[in-house]
mmCIF file of C-alpha atoms in Angstrom:
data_model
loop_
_atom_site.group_PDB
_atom_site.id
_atom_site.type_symbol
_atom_site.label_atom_id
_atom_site.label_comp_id
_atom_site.label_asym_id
_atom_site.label_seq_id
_atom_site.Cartn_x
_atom_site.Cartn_y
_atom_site.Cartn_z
ATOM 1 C CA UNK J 1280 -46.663 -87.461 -46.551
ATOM 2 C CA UNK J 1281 -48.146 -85.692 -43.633
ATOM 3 C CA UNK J 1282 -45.264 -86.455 -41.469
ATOM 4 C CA UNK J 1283 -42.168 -85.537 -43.716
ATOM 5 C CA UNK J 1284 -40.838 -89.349 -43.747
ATOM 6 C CA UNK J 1285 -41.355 -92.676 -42.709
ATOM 7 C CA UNK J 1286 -38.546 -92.321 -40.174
ATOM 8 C CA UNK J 1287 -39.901 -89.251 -39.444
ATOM 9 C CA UNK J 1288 -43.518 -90.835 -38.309
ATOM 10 C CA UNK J 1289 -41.572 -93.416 -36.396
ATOM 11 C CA UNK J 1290 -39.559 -90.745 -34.626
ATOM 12 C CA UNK J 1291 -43.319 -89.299 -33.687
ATOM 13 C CA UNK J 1292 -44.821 -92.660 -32.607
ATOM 14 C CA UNK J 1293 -41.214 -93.573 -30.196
ATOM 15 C CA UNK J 1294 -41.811 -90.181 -28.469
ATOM 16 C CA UNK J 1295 -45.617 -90.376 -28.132
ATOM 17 C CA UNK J 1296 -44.611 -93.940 -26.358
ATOM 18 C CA UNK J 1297 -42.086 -92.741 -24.799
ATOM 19 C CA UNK J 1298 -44.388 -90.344 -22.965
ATOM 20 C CA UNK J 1299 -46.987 -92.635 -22.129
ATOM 21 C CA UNK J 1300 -44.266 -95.139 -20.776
ATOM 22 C CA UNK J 1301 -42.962 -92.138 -18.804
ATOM 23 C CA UNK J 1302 -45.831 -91.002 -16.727
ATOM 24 C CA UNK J 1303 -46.584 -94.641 -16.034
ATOM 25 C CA UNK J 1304 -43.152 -95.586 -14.411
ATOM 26 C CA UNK J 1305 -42.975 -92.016 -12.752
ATOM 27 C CA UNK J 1306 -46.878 -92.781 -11.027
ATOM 28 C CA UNK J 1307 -45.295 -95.419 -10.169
ATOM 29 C CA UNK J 1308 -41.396 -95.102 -9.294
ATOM 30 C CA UNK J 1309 -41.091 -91.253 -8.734
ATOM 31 C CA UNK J 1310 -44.505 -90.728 -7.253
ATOM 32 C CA UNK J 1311 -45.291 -94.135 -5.288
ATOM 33 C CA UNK J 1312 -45.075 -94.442 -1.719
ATOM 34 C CA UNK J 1313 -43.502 -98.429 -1.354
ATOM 35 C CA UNK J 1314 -40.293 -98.154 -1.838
ATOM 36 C CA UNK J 1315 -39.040 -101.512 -2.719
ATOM 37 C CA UNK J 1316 -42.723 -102.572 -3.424
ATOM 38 C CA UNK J 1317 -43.070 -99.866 -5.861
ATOM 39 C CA UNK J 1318 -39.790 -101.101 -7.655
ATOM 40 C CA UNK J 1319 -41.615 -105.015 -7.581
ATOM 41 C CA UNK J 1320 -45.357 -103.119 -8.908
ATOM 42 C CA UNK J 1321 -42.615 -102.349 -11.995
ATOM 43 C CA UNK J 1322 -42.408 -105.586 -13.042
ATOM 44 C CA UNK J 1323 -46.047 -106.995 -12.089
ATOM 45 C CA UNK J 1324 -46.724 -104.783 -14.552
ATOM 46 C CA UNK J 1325 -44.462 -106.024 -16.976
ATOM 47 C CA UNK J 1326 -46.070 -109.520 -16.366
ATOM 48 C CA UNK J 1327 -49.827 -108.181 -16.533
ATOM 49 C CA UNK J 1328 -48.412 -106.593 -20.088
ATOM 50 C CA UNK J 1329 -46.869 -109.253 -21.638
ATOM 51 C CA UNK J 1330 -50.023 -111.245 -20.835
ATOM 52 C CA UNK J 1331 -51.887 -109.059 -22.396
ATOM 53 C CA UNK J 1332 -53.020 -108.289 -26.276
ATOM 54 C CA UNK J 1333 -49.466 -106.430 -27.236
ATOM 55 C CA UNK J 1334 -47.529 -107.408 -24.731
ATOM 56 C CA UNK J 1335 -45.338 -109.854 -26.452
ATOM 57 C CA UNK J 1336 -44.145 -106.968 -29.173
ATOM 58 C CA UNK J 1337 -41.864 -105.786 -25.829
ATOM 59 C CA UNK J 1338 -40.827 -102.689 -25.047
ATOM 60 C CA UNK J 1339 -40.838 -100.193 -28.272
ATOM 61 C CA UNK J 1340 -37.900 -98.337 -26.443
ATOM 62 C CA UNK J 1341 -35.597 -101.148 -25.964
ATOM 63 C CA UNK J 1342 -36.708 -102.710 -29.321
ATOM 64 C CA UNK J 1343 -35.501 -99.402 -30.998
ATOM 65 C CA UNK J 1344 -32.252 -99.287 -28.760
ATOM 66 C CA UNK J 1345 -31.303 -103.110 -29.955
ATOM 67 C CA UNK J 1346 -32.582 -102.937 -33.405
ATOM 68 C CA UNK J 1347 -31.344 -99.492 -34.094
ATOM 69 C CA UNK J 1348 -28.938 -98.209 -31.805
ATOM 70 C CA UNK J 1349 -25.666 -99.230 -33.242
ATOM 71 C CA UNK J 1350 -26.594 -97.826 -36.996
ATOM 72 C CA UNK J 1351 -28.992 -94.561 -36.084
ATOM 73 C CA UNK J 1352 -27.954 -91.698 -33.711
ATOM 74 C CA UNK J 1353 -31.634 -91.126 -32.984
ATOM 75 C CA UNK J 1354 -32.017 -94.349 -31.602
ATOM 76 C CA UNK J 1355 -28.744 -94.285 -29.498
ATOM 77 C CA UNK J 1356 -30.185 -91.002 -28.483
ATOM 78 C CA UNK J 1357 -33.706 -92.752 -27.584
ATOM 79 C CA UNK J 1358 -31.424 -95.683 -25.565
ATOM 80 C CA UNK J 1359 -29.591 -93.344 -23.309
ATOM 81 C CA UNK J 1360 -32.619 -91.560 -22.752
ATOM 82 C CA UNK J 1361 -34.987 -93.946 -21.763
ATOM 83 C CA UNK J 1362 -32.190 -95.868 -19.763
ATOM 84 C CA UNK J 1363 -31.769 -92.610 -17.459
ATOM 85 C CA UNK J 1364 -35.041 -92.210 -17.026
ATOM 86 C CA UNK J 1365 -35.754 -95.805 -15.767
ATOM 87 C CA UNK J 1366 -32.890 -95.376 -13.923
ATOM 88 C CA UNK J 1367 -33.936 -92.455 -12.251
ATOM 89 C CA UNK J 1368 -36.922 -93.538 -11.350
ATOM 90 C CA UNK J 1369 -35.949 -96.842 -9.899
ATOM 91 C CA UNK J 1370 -33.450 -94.728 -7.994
ATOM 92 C CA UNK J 1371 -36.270 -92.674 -6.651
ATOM 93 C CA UNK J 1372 -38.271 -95.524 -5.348
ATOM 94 C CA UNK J 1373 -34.868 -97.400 -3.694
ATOM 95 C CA UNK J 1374 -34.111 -94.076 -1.880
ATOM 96 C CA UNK J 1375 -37.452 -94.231 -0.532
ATOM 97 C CA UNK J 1376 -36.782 -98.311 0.158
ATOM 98 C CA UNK J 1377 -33.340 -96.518 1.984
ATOM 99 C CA UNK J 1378 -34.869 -94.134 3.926
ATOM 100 C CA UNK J 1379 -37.802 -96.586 5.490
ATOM 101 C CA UNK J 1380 -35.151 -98.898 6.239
ATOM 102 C CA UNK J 1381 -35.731 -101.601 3.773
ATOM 103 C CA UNK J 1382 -32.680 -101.808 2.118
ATOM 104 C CA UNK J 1383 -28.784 -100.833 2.031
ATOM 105 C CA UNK J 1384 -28.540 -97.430 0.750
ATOM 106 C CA UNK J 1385 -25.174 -97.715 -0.251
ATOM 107 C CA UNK J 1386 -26.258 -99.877 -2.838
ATOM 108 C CA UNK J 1387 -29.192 -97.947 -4.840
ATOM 109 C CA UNK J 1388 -27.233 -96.754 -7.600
ATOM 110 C CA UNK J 1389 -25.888 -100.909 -8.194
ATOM 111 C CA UNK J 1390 -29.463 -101.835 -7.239
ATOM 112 C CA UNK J 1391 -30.773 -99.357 -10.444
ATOM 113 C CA UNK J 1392 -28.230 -100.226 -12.677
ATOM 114 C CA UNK J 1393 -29.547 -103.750 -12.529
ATOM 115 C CA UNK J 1394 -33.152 -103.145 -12.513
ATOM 116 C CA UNK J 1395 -32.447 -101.461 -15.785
ATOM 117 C CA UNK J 1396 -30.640 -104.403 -17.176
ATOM 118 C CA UNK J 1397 -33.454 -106.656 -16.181
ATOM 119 C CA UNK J 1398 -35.942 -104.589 -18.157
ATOM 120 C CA UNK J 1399 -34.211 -104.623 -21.288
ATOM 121 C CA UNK J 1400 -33.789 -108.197 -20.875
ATOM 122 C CA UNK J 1401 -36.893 -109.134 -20.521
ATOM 123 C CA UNK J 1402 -37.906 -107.035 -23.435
ATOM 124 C CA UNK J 1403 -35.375 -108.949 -25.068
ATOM 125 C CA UNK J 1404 -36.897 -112.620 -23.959
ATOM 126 C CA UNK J 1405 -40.292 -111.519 -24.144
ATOM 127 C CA UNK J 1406 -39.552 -110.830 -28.379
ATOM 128 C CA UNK J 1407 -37.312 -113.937 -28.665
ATOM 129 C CA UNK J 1408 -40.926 -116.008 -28.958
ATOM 130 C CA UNK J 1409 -40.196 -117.697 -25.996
ATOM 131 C CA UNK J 1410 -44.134 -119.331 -24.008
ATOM 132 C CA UNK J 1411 -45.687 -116.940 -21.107
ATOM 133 C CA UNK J 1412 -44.591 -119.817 -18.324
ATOM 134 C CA UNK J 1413 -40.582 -119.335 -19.260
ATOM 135 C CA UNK J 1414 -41.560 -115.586 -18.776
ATOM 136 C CA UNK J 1415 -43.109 -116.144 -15.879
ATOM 137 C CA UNK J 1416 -39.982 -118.080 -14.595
ATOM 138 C CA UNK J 1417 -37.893 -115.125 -15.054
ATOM 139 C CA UNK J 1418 -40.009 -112.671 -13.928
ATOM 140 C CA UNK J 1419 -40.700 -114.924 -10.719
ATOM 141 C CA UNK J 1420 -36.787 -115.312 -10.236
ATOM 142 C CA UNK J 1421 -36.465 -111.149 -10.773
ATOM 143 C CA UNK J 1422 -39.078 -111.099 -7.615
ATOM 144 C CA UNK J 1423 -36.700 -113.004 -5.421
ATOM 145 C CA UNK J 1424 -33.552 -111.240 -6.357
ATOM 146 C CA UNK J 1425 -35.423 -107.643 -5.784
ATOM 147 C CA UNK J 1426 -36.953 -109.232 -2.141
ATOM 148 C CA UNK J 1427 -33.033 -110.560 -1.117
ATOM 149 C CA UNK J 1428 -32.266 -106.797 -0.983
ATOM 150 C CA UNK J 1429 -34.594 -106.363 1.895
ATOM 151 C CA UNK J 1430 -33.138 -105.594 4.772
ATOM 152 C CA UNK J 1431 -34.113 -108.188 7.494
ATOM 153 C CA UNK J 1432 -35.858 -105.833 10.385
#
């Protein structure tokens, strides 16, 4: 085997995704200029995805995390990893959101911590087999929650 192992390929094809997902969210998150929009462009893309082809496999990341992370130190590994990383990123784009005045600053870290829950959810409903219109629903319902933490101005 060219790859030393079948976990070892699957290590290999996490990180190569992992990469890919990376300098999408941080064009996005780290390196957009919308603040809170930025954060909502997040999970447009997570409906134009799931729409799409292979977008109702979910998120190979949080797959791994669920499926894995309890049993495989790699995978724990993976989970804490990617977590931070979202997390950063959504904190970069709410500090923008902060400093234009479009939201409570006090709040980004909370406001991260959630985003980050409501990815791996989704990853979670968009596996279950549930149809596109329930997804829809929730990713409709994430929209107003995001949009309540404007500020009004």
């Amino acid at each position: 085997n060219a790859f030393g192992s079948k976990e070892r390929l699957y290590e290999l094809v996490v990180e190569r995704y992992l990469k890919e997902r990376g300098e999408l969210m941080d064009a996005i998150l780290t390196h957009g200029e919308r603040g809170l929009d930025d954060v909502l462009a997040m999970f447009e893309l997570m409906r134009t995805e799931v729409h799409g082809e292979f977008g109702r496999l979910g998120c190979l990341a949080a797959n791994t995390a669920t499926e894995l992370g309890q049993t495989d130190t790699n995978a724990s590994d993976l989970a804490c990893f990617f977590q931070n990383a979202m997390a950063s990123g959504f904190k970069q784009a709410l500090s923008r959101a902060d400093r234009s005045g479009e939201i409570d600053g006090t709040k980004v870290d909370d406001y991260a911590n959630v985003l980050v829950a409501l990815v791996f959810g989704m990853s979670a409903i968009v596996r279950s087999g549930v149809d596109l219109g329930d997804i829809d629903r929730h990713l409709d319902a994430t929209t107003v929650v995001v949009e309540g933490w404007r500020l009004d101005c």
